[in-house]
Coordinates of C-alpha atoms and ligand atoms in Angstrom, one line a residue:
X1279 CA -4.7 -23.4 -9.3
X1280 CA -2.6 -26.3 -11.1
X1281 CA 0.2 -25.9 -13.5
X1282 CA 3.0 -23.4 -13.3
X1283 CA 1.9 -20.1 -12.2
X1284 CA 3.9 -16.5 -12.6
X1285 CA 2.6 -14.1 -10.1
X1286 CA 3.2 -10.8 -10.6
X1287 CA 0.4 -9.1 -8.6
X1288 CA 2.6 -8.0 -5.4
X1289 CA 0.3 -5.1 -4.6
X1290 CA -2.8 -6.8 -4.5
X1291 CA -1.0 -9.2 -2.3
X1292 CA 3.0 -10.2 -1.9
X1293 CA 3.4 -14.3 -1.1
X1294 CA 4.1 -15.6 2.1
X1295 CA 7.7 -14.9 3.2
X1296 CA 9.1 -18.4 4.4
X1297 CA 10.0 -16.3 7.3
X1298 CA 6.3 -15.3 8.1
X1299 CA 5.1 -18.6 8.1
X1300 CA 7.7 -20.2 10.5
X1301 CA 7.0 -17.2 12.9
X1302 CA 2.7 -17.9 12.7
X1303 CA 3.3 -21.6 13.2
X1304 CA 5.7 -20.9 16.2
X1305 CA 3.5 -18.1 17.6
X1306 CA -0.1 -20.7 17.4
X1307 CA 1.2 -22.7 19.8
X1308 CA 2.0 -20.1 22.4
X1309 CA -1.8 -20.6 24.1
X1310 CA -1.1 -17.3 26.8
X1311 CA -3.1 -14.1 26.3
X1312 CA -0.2 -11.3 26.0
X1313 CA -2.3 -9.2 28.6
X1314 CA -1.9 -12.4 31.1
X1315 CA 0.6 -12.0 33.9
X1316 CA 1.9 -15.9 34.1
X1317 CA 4.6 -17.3 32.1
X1318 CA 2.5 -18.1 28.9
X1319 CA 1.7 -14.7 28.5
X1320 CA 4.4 -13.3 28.9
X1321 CA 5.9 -15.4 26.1
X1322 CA 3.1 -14.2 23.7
X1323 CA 4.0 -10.6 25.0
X1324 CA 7.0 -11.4 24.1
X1325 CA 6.1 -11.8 20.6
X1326 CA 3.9 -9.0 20.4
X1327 CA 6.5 -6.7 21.0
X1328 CA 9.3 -8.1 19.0
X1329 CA 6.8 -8.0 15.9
X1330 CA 6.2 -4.4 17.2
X1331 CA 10.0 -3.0 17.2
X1332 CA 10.6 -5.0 13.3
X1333 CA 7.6 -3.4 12.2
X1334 CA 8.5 0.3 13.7
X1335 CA 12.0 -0.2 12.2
X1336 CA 11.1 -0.8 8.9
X1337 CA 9.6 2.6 8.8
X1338 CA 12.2 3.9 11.2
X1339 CA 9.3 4.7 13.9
X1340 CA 9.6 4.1 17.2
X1341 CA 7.9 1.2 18.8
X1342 CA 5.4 3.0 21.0
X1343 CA 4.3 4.4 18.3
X1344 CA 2.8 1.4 16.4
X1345 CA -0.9 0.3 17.1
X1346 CA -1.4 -3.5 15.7
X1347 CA -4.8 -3.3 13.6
X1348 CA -6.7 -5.9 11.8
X1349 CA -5.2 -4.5 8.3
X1350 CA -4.7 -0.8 6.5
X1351 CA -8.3 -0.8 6.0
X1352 CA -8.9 -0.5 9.5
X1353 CA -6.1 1.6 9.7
X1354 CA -7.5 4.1 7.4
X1355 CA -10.7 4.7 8.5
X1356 CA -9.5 5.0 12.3
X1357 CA -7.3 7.8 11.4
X1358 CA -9.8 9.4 9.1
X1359 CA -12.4 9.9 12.2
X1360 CA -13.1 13.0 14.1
X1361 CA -11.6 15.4 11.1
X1362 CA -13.8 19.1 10.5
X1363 CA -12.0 19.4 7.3
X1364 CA -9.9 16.9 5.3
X1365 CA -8.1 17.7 2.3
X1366 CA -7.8 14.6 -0.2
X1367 CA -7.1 13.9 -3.3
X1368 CA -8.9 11.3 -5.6
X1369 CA -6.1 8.8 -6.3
X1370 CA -6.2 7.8 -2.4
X1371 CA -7.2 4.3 -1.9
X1372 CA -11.1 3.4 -1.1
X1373 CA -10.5 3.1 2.4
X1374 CA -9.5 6.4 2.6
X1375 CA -11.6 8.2 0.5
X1376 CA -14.7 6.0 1.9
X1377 CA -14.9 7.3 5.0
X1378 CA -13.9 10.4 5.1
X1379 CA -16.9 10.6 2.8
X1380 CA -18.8 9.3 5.3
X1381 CA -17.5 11.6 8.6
X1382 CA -19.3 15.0 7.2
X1383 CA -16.1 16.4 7.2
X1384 CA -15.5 19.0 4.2
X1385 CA -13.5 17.8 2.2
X1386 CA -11.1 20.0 -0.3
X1387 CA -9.7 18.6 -3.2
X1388 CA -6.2 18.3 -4.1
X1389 CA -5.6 18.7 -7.7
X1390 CA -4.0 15.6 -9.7
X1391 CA -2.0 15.8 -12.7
X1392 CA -1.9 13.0 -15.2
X1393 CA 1.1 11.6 -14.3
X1394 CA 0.2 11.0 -11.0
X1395 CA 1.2 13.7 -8.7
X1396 CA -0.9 15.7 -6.3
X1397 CA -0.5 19.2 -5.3
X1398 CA -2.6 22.1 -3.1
X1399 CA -5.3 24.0 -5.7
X1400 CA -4.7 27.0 -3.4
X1401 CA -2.6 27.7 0.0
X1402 CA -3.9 25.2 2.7
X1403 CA -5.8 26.9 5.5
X1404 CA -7.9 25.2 8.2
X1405 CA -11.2 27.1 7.9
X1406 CA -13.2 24.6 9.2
X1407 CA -11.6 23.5 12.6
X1408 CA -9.9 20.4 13.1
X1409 CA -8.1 20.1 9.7
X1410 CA -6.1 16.4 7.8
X1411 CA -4.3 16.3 5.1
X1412 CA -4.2 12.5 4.4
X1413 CA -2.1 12.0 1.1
X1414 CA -0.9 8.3 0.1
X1415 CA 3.0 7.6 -0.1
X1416 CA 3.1 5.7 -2.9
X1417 CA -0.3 4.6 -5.1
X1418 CA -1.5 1.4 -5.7
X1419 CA -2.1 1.6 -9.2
X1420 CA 1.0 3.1 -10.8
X1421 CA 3.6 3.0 -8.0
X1422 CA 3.8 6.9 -8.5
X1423 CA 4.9 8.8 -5.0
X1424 CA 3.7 11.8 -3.5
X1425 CA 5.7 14.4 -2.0
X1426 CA 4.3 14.0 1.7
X1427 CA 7.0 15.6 3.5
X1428 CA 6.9 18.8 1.7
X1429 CA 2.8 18.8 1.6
X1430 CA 2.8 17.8 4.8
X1431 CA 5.4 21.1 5.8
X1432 CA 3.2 23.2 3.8
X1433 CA 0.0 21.4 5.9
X1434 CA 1.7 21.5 9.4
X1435 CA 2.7 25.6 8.7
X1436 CA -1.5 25.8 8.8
X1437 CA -2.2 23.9 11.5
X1438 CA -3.2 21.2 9.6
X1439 CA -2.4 17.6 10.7
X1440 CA -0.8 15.0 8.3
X1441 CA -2.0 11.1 7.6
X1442 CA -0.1 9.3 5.0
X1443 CA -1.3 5.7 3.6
X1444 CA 2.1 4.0 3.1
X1445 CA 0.9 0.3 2.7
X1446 CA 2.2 0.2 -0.8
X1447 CA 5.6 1.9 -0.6
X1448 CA 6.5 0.4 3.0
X1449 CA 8.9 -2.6 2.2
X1450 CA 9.9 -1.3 -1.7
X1451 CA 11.5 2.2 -1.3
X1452 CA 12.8 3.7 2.5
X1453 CA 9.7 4.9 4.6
X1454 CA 10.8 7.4 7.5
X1455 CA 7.9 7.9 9.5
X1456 CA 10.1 10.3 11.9
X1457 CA 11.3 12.7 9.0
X1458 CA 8.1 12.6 7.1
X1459 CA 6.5 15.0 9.7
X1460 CA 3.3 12.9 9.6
X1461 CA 1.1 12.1 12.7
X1462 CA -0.2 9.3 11.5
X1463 CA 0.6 6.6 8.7
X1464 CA -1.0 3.3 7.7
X1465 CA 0.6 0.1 7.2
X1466 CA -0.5 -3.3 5.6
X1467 CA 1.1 -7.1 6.1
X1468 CA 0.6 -8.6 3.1
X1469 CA 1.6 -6.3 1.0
X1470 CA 5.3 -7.0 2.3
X1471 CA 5.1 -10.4 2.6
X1472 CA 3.0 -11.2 6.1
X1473 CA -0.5 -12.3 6.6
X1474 CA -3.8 -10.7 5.3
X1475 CA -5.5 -9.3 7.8
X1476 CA -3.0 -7.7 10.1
X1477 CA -1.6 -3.9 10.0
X1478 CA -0.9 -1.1 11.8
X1479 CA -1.3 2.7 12.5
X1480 CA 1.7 4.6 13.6
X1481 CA 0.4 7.4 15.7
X1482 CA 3.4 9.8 16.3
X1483 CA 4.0 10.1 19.9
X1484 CA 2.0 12.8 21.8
X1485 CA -0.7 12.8 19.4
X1486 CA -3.8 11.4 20.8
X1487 CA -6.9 9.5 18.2
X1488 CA -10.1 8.5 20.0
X1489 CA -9.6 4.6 19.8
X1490 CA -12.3 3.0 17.1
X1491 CA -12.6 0.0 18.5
X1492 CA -13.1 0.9 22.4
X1493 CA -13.1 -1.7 24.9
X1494 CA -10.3 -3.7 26.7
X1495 CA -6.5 -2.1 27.4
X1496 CA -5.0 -3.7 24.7
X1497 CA -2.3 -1.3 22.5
X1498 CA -1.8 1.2 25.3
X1499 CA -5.8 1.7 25.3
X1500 CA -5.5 2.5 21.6
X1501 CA -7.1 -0.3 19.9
X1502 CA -8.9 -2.8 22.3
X1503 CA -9.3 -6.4 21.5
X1504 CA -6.7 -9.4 22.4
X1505 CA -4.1 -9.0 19.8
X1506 CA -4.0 -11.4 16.8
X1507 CA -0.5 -12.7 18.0
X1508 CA 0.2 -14.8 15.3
X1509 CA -0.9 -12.7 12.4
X1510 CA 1.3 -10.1 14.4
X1511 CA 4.6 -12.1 14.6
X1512 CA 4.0 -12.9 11.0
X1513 CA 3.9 -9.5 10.0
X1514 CA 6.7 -8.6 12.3
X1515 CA 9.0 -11.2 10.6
X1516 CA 7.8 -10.2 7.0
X1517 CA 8.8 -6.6 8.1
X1518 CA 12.5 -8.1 8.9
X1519 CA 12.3 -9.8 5.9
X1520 CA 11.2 -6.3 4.0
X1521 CA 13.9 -4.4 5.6
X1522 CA 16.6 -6.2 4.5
X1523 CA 15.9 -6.7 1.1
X1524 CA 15.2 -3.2 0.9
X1525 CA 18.4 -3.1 -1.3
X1526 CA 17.0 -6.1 -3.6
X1527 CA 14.8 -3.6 -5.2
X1528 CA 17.6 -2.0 -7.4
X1529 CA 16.7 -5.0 -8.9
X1530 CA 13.5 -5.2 -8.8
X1531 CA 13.9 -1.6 -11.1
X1532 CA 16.1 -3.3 -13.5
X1533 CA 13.6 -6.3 -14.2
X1534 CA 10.1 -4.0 -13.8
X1535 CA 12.2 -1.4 -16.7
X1536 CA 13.3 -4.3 -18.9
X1537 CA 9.6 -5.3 -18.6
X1538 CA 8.2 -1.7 -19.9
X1539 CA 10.7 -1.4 -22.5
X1540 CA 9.9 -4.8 -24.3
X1541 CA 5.8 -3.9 -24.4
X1542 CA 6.8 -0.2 -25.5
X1543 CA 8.7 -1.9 -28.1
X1544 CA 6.0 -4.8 -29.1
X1545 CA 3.0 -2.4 -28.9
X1546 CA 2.3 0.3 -30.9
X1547 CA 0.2 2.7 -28.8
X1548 CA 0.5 1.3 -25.7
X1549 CA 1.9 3.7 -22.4
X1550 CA 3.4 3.7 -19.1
X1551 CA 1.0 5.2 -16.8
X1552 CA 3.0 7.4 -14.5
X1553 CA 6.4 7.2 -16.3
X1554 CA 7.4 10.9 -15.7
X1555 CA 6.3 10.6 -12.1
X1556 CA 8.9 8.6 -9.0
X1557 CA 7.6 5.6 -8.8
X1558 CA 7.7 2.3 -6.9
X1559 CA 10.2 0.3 -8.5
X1560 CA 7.8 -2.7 -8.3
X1561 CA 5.1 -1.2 -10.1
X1562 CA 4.2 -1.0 -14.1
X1563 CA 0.6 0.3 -15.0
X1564 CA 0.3 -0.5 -18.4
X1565 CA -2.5 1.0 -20.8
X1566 CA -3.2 -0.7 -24.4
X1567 CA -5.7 2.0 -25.8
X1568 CA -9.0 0.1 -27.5
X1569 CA -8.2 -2.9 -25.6
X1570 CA -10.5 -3.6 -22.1
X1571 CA -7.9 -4.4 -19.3
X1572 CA -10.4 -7.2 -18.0
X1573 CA -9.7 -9.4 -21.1
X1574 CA -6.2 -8.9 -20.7
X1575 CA -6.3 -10.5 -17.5
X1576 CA -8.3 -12.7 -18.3
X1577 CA -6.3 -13.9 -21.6
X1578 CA -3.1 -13.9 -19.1
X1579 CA -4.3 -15.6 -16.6
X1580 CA -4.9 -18.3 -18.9
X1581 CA -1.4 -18.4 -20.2
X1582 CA -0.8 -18.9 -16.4
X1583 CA -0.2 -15.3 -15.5
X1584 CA -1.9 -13.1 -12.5
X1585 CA -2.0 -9.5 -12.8
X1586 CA -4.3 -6.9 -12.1
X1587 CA -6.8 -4.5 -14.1
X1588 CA -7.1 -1.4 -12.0
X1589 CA -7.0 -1.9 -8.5
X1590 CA -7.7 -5.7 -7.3
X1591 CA -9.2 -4.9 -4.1
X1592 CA -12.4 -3.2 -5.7
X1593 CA -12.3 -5.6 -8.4
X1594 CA -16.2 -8.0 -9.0
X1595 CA -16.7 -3.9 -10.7
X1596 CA -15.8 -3.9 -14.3
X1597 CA -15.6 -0.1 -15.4
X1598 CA -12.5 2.5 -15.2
X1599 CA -10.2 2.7 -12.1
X1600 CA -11.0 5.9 -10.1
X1601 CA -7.6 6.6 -10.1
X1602 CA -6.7 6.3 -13.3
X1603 CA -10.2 8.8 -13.5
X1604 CA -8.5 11.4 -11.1
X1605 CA -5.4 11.5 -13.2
X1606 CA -7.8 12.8 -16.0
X1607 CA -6.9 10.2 -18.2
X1608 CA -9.2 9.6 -21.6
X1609 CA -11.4 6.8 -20.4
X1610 CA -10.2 4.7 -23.7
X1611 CA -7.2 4.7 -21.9
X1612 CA -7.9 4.1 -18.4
X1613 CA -9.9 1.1 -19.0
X1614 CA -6.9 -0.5 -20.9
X1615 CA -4.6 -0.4 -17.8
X1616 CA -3.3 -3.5 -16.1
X1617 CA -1.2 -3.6 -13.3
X1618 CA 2.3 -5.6 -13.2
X1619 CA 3.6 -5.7 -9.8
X1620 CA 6.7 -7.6 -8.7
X1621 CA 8.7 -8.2 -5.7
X1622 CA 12.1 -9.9 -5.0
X1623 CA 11.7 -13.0 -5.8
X1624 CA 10.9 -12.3 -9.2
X1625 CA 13.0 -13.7 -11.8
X1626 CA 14.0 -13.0 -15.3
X1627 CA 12.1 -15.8 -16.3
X1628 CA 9.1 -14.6 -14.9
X1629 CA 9.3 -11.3 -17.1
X1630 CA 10.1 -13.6 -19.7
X1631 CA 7.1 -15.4 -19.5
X1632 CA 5.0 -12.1 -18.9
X1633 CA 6.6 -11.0 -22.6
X1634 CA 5.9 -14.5 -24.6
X1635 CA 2.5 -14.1 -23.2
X1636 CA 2.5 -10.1 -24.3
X1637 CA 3.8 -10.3 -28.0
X1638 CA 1.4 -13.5 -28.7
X1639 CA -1.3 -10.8 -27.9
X1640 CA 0.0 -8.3 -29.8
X1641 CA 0.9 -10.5 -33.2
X1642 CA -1.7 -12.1 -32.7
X1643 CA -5.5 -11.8 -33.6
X1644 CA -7.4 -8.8 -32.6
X1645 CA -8.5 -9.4 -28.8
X1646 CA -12.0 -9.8 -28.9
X1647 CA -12.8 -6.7 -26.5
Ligands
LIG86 N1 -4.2 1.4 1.1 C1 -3.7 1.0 0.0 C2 -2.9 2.0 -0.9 C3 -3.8 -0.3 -0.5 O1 -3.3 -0.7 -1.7 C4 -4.6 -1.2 0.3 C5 -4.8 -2.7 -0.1 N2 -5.3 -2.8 -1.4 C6 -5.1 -0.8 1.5 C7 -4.9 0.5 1.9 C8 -5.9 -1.7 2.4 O2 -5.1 -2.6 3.1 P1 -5.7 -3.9 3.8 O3 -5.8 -4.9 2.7 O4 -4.6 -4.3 4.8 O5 -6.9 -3.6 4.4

């Protein structure tokens, strides 16, 4: 990539915190295996469990309670095994919805409305055994937040166990994994600023999951394998980082609103997915009805611009964002919605730049589509 970039694709994955990288670099040289007794595994026990208690204080967890994974993806499908009945709803990322597809388990829908927001169809009852609700925190898409601690009440009053997917809200709005009443809840790295490919699963104490990934003693016997100590301390010092610029996101709200209110202004027709809904305040999902969000991006990633068009992780498929589909939106609409997401180190310039780019597509010539 040459020239002068603006980034504004945070939830598809948030730069490198300097922080992060210093701690990796640091944590590569430490050549003990944290299960070894001596002095050089000690030291990268040592780091293990620092990254451990940032990570489960970001969340306000506590640290026995977070499993290191190789990402949310893994994350997701772990807690999604051994479930009779789940009940889900389909704005839930892929790797939620995939395999609890793929257990058997019945699944029962939770109804969507088109700003977002997901609620029971009926009063939740365990009929089939072992029963999970697994609802998102906040969605990838539009930023909008669920209600978890109040579904999850309603869930727990049926014997119904809780999972919530908070990779995208962990880091931009307070995440209290001890008040939320979940048992379980999924965590991502970069998406607050760590390293792809490392994660976690809090797993509230006294609830047991049959490990995925069976083996060695690593994690307490949860997760075997010899940790990825340097991918951990990296996400351990992004998750300092995340904490305490938790109150940099007021912010973040200001810039992401001035944002929505220019392209309401410049573009007749075009919507705020979501806007009646909480959101993130990181998060704009922007639809330009008869315009295809994939020439969008591609027009502003020419002007030197990355943002999404539906979600990034299942992008290489050009077509509407299931999402966006769940929601019930026209599909006219859904496949004219980009993403804009932002973090703190986001400027005013940036959004500036965004808008130039914006209102030359707007003025301009019809977008070839
Ligand atoms: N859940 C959500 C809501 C996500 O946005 C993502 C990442 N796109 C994941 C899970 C998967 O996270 P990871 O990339 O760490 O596997």
């Amino acid at each position: 990539v040459t020239g002068k970039r603006t980034y504004l694709d945070y939830n598809a994955s948030a730069p490198l915190r300097a922080e992060a990288r210093d701690a990796m670099v640091a944590a590569l040289d430490v050549c003990g295996n944290p299960s070894s007794v001596h002095s050089e595994g000690r030291h990268a026990r040592k780091i293990v469990e620092a990254a451990r208690e940032e990570v489960a204080s970001l969340v306000n967890a506590r640290p026995s309670e977070v499993v290191f994974t190789s990402g949310a993806t893994e994350a997701n499908v772990w807690a999604h095994s051994g479930w009779a009945q789940v009940f889900l709803a389909g704005i839930e990322h892929d790797s939620v919805r995939a395999p609890v597809s793929a257990s058997g388990a019945v699944i029962v829908d939770l109804a969507v409305s088109t700003d977002g927001v997901a609620s029971f169809k009926s009063t939740p009852r365990a009929d089939h055994g072992r029963s999970l609700l697994t609802l998102q925190l906040a969605n990838n898409e539009t930023g909008v937040i669920q209600d978890v601690a109040h579904l999850g009440e309603m869930a727990r009053g049926a014997n119904i166990y809780v999972h919530t997917d908070a990779v995208q809200a962990a880091g931009r709005i307070a995440v209290d994994f001890k008040n939320l009443g979940a048992s379980s809840m999924s965590l991502s790295s970069h998406k607050i600023g760590g390293p792809k490919g490392a994660g976690a699963l809090v797993i509230r104490d006294g609830v047991t999951l049959v490990p995925l990934i069976a083996g060695g003693g690593q994690e307490r016997r949860r997760r075997a394998g010899t940790e990825n100590v340097a991918a951990i301390a990296g996400f351990g010092a992004a998750a300092r980082a995340a904490a305490r610029e938790l109150s940099g996101m007021d912010r973040v709200r200001d810039l992401r609103d001035r944002l929505e209110s220019a392209v309401l202004d410049a573009t007749p027709g075009a919507m705020v997915i979501g806007v009646s809904a909480g959101r993130l305040p990181n998060t704009s999902c922007i639809a330009w009805p008869g315009k295809i969000a994939e020439t969008l991006v591609i027009k502003l990633d020419l002007a030197g611009i990355a943002v999404s068009a539906g979600a990034a992780c299942s992008s290489g498929k050009v077509g509407s964002s299931a999402v966006l589909e769940a929601m019930g939106l026209e599909p006219g609409v859904a496949r004219s919605a980009i993403r804009v997401s932002i973090g703190t180190d986001t400027t005013a310039e940036d959004i500036g730049v965004f808008l130039a780019a914006w209102k030359a597509m707007s003025g301009g010539a019809q977008i070839a589509a």
